[in-house]
Short mmCIF file of C-alpha atoms in Angstrom, two decimals:
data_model
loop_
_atom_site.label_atom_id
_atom_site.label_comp_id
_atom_site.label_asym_id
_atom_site.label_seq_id
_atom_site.Cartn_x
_atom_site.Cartn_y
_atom_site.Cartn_z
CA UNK A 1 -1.00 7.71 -4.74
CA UNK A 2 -1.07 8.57 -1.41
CA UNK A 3 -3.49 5.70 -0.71
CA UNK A 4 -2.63 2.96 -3.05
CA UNK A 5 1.26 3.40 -1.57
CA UNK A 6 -0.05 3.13 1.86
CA UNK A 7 -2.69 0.05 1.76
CA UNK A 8 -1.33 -2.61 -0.16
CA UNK A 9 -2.65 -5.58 1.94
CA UNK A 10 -5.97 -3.98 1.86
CA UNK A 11 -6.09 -3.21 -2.02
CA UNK A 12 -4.85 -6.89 -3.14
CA UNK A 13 -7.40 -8.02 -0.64
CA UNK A 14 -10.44 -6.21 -0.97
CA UNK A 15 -9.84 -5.94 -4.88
CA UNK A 16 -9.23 -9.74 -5.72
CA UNK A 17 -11.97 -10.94 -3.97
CA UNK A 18 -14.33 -8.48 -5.73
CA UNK A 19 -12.65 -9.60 -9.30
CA UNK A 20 -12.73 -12.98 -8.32
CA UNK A 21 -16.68 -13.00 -6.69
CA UNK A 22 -18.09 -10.81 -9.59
CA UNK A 23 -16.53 -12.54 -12.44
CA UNK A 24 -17.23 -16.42 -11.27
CA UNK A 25 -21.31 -14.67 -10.78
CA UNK A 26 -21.00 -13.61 -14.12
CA UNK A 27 -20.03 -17.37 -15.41
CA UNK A 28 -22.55 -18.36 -12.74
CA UNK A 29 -25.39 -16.36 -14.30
CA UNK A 30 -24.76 -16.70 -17.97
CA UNK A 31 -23.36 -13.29 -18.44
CA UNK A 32 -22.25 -13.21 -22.17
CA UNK A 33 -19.74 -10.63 -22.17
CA UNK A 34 -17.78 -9.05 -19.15
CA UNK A 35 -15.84 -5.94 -18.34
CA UNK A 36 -12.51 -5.57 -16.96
CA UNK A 37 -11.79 -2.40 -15.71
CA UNK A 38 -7.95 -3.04 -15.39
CA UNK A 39 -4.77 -0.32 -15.42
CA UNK A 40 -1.83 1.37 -16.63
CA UNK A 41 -0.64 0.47 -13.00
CA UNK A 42 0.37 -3.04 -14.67
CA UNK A 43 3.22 -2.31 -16.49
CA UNK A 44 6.68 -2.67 -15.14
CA UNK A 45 8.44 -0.03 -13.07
CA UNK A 46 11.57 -0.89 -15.32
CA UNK A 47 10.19 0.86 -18.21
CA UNK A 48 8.80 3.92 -16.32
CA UNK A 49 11.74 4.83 -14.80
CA UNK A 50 12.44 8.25 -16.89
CA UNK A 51 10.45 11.44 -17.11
CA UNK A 52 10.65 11.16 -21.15
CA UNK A 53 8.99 7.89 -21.26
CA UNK A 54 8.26 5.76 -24.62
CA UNK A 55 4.97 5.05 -24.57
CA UNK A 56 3.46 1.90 -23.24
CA UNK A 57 2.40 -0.55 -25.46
CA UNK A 58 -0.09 -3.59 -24.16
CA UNK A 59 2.93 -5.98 -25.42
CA UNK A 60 5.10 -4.48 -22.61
CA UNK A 61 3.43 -5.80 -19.66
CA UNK A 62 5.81 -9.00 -19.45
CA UNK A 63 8.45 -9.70 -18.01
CA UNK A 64 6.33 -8.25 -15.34
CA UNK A 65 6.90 -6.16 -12.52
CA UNK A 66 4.04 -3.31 -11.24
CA UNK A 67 5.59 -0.70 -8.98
CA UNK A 68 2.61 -2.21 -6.24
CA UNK A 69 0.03 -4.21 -5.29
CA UNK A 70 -2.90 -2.73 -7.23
CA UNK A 71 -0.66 -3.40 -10.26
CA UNK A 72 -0.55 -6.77 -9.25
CA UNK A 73 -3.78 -7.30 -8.64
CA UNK A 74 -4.96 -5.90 -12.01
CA UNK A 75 -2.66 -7.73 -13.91
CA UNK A 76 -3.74 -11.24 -12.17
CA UNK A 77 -7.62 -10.52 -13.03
CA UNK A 78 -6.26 -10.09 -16.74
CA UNK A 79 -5.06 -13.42 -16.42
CA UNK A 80 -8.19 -14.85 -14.96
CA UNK A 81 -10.12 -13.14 -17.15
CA UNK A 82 -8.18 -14.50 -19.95
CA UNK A 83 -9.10 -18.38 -18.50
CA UNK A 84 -12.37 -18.27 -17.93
CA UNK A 85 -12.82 -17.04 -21.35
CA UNK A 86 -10.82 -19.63 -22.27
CA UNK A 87 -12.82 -22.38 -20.40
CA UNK A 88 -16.46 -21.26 -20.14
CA UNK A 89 -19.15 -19.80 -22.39
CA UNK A 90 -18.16 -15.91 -21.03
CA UNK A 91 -16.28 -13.59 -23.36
CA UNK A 92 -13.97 -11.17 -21.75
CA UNK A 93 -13.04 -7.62 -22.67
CA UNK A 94 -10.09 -5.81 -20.57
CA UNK A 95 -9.23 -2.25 -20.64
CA UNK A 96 -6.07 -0.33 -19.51
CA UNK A 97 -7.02 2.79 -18.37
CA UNK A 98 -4.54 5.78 -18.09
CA UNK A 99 -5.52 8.08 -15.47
CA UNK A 100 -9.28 8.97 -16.13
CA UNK A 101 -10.48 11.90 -14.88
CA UNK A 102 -13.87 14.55 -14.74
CA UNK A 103 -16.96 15.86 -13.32
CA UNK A 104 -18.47 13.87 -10.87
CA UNK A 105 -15.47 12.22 -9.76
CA UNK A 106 -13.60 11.82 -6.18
CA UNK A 107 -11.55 15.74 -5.50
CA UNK A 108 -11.19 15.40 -1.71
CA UNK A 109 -10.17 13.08 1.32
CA UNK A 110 -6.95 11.24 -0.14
CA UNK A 111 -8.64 8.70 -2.96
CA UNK A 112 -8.64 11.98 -5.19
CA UNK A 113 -6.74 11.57 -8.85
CA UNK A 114 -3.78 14.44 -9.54
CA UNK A 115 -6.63 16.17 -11.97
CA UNK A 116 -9.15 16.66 -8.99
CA UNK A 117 -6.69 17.41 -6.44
CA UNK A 118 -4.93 20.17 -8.41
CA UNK A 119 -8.18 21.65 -9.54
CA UNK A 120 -8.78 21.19 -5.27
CA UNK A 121 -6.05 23.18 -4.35
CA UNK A 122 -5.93 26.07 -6.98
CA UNK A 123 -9.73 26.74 -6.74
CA UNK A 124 -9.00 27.38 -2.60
CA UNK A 125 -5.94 29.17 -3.35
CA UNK A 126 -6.14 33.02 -3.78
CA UNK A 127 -4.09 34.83 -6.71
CA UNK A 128 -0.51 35.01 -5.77
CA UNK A 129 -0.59 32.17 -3.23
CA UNK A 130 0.28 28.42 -3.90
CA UNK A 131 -0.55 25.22 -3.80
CA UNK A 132 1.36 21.70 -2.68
CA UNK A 133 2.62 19.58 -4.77
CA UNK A 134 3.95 16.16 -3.82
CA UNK A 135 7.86 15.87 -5.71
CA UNK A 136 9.64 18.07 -8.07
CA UNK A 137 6.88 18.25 -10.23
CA UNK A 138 8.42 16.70 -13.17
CA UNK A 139 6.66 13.40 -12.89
CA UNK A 140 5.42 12.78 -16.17
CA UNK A 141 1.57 11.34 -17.18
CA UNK A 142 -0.96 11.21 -19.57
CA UNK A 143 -4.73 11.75 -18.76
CA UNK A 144 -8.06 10.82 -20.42
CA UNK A 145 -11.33 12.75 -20.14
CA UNK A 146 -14.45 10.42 -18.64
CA UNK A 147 -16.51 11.30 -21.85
CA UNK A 148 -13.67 9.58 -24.11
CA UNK A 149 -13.15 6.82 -21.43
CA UNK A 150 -17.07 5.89 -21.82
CA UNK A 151 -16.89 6.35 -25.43
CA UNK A 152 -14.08 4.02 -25.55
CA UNK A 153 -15.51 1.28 -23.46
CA UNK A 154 -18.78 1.22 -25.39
CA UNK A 155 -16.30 0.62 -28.68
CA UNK A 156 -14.45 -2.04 -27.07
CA UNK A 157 -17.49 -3.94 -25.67
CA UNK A 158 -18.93 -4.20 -29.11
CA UNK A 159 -15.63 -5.36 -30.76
CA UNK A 160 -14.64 -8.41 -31.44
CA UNK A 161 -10.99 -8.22 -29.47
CA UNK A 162 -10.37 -10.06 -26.66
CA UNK A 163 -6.83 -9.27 -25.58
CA UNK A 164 -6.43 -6.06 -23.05
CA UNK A 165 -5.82 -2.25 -24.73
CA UNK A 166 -5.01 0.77 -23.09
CA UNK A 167 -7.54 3.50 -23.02
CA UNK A 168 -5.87 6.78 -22.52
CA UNK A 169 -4.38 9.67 -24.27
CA UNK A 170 -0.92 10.45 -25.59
CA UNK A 171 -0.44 13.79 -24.60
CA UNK A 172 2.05 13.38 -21.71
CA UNK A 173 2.21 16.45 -19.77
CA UNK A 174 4.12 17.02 -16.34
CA UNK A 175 2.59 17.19 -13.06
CA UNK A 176 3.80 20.73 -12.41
CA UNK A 177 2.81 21.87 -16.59
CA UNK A 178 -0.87 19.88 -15.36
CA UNK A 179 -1.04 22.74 -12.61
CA UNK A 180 0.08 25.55 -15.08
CA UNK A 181 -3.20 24.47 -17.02
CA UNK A 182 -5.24 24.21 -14.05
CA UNK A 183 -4.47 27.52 -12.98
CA UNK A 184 -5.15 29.21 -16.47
CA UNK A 185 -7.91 27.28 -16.70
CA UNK A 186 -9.10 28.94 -13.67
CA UNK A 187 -8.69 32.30 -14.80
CA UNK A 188 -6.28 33.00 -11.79
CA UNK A 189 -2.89 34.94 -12.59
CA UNK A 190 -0.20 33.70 -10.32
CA UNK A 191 -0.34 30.66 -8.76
CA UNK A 192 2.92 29.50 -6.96
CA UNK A 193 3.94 25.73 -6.16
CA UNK A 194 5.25 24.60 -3.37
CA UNK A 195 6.95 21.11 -3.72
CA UNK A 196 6.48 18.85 -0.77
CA UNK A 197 7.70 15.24 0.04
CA UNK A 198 5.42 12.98 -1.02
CA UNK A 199 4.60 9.43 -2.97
CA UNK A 200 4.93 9.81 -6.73
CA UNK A 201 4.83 6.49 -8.47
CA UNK A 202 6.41 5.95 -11.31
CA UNK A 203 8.56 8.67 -12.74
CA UNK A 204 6.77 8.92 -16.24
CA UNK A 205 4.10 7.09 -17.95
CA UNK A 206 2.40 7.77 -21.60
CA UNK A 207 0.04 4.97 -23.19
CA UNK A 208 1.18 4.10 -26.85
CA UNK A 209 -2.55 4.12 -28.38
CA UNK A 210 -1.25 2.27 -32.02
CA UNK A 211 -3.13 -0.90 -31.56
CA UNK A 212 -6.71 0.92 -30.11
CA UNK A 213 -6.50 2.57 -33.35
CA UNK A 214 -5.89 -0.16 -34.95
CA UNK A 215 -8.61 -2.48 -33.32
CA UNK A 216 -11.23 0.48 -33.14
CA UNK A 217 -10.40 2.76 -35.54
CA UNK A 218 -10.84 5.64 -32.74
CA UNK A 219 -8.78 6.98 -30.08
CA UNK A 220 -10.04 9.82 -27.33
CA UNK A 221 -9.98 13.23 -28.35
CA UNK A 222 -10.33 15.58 -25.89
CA UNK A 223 -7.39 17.65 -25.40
CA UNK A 224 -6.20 17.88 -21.53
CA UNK A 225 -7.22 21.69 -21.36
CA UNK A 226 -10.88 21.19 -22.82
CA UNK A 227 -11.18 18.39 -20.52
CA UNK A 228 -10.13 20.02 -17.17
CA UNK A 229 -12.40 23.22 -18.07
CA UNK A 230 -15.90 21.34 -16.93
CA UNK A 231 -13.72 19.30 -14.38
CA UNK A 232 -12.49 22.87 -12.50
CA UNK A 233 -15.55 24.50 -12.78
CA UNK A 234 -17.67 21.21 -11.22
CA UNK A 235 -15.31 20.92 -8.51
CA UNK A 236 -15.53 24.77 -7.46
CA UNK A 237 -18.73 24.81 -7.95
CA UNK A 238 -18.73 21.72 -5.26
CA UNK A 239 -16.46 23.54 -2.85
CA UNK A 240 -18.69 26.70 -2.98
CA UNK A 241 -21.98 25.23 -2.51
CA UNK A 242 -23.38 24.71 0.87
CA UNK A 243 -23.30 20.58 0.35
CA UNK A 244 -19.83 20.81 0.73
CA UNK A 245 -18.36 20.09 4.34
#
């Protein structure tokens, strides 16, 4: 959050010409079927405005309204996806994804997701100290482990649905009960937060998985502990090795 709130021009920039360059070479080069890795980040700030949110079904992305430009910016390559399809021999598929999250991913310098950046701060922090947090804490979110994610892309690639679907998991769990986990996950005792002014998005978000059961017959899995135990321990393993500066 603390980049996407902070480089708007760049993101609707740098992002639509990348949607706009890869998907007219796909059309270009007879690509059959093409991926669009779109967001939760394009439904409407109106209906994410509590901490007990209803979940988000694809349906409610219109009357439209992201909370910022990378909403935006997904939700136009949606459209264009949706056209070219429409116009040209290039079948689309378009995914929603709800706050993925793993090994391997980005846990430092400010691009980091709330999974990394927790597991970050409470594998630096000794027992009885404490780590920042940006807000009260109560911020509300669902997040889906990278094995379901790639599970659930293969599915939707080899389906025969066209429209977008959210790819996520409904267990909705506070920022501040996400740290609880990351701490016991840890195997640490007492780990204090510290809440500190900071850029929070919206103030609760869940993804309403009905119709990617209903399409797929599947929906991820993995719980949020059993996914953040080989997250924590990649990540301190990263921050203990000698590659790490």
């Amino acid at each position: 959050m603390g980049y996407i709130s902070t480089h708007h021009a760049d993101i609707l920039r740098n992002n639509s010409l990348i949607n706009l360059h890869t998907l007219d070479a796909a059309r270009i080069n007879g690509v059959q079927r093409y991926l669009y890795s779109s967001s939760a980040c394009i439904y409407p700030e109106y209906r994410q405005t509590e901490t007990d949110v209803v979940p988000l079904k694809e349906s409610d992305a219109y009357p439209a309204q992201p909370q910022d430009a990378y909403g935006w910016e997904k939700l136009f390559t949606e459209l264009l996806c949706s056209y070219y399809a429409d116009e040209h021999p290039l079948q689309t598929r378009i995914v929603r994804f709800h706050n993925i999250y793993g090994p391997f991913g980005t846990y430092d310098g400010g691009r980091e997701k709330a999974p990394a950046a927790i597991c970050r701060k409470v594998a630096l922090a000794e027992d009885g100290g404490s780590i920042e947090i940006w807000g009260d804490g109560e911020q509300t979110r669902s997040f889906c482990y990278i094995d379901d994610c790639v599970e659930g892309i293969y599915r939707i690639m080899q389906s025969d649905y066209a429209k977008p679907l959210n790819l996520g998991t409904d267990e909705m769990v506070s920022i501040k009960e996400l740290a609880h986990v990351v701490t016991e996950v840890a195997g640490k005792r007492d780990i204090g937060l510290e809440r500190i002014p900071g850029p929070q998005g919206v103030r609760g978000r869940n993804s309403d998985n009905s119709l990617l059961r209903k399409v797929l017959g599947w929906e991820p899995t993995t719980s949020l502990r059993d996914g953040l135990g080989p997250t924590y321990r990649w990540i301190e393993k990263r921050l203990t090795s000698d590659d790490h500066a």
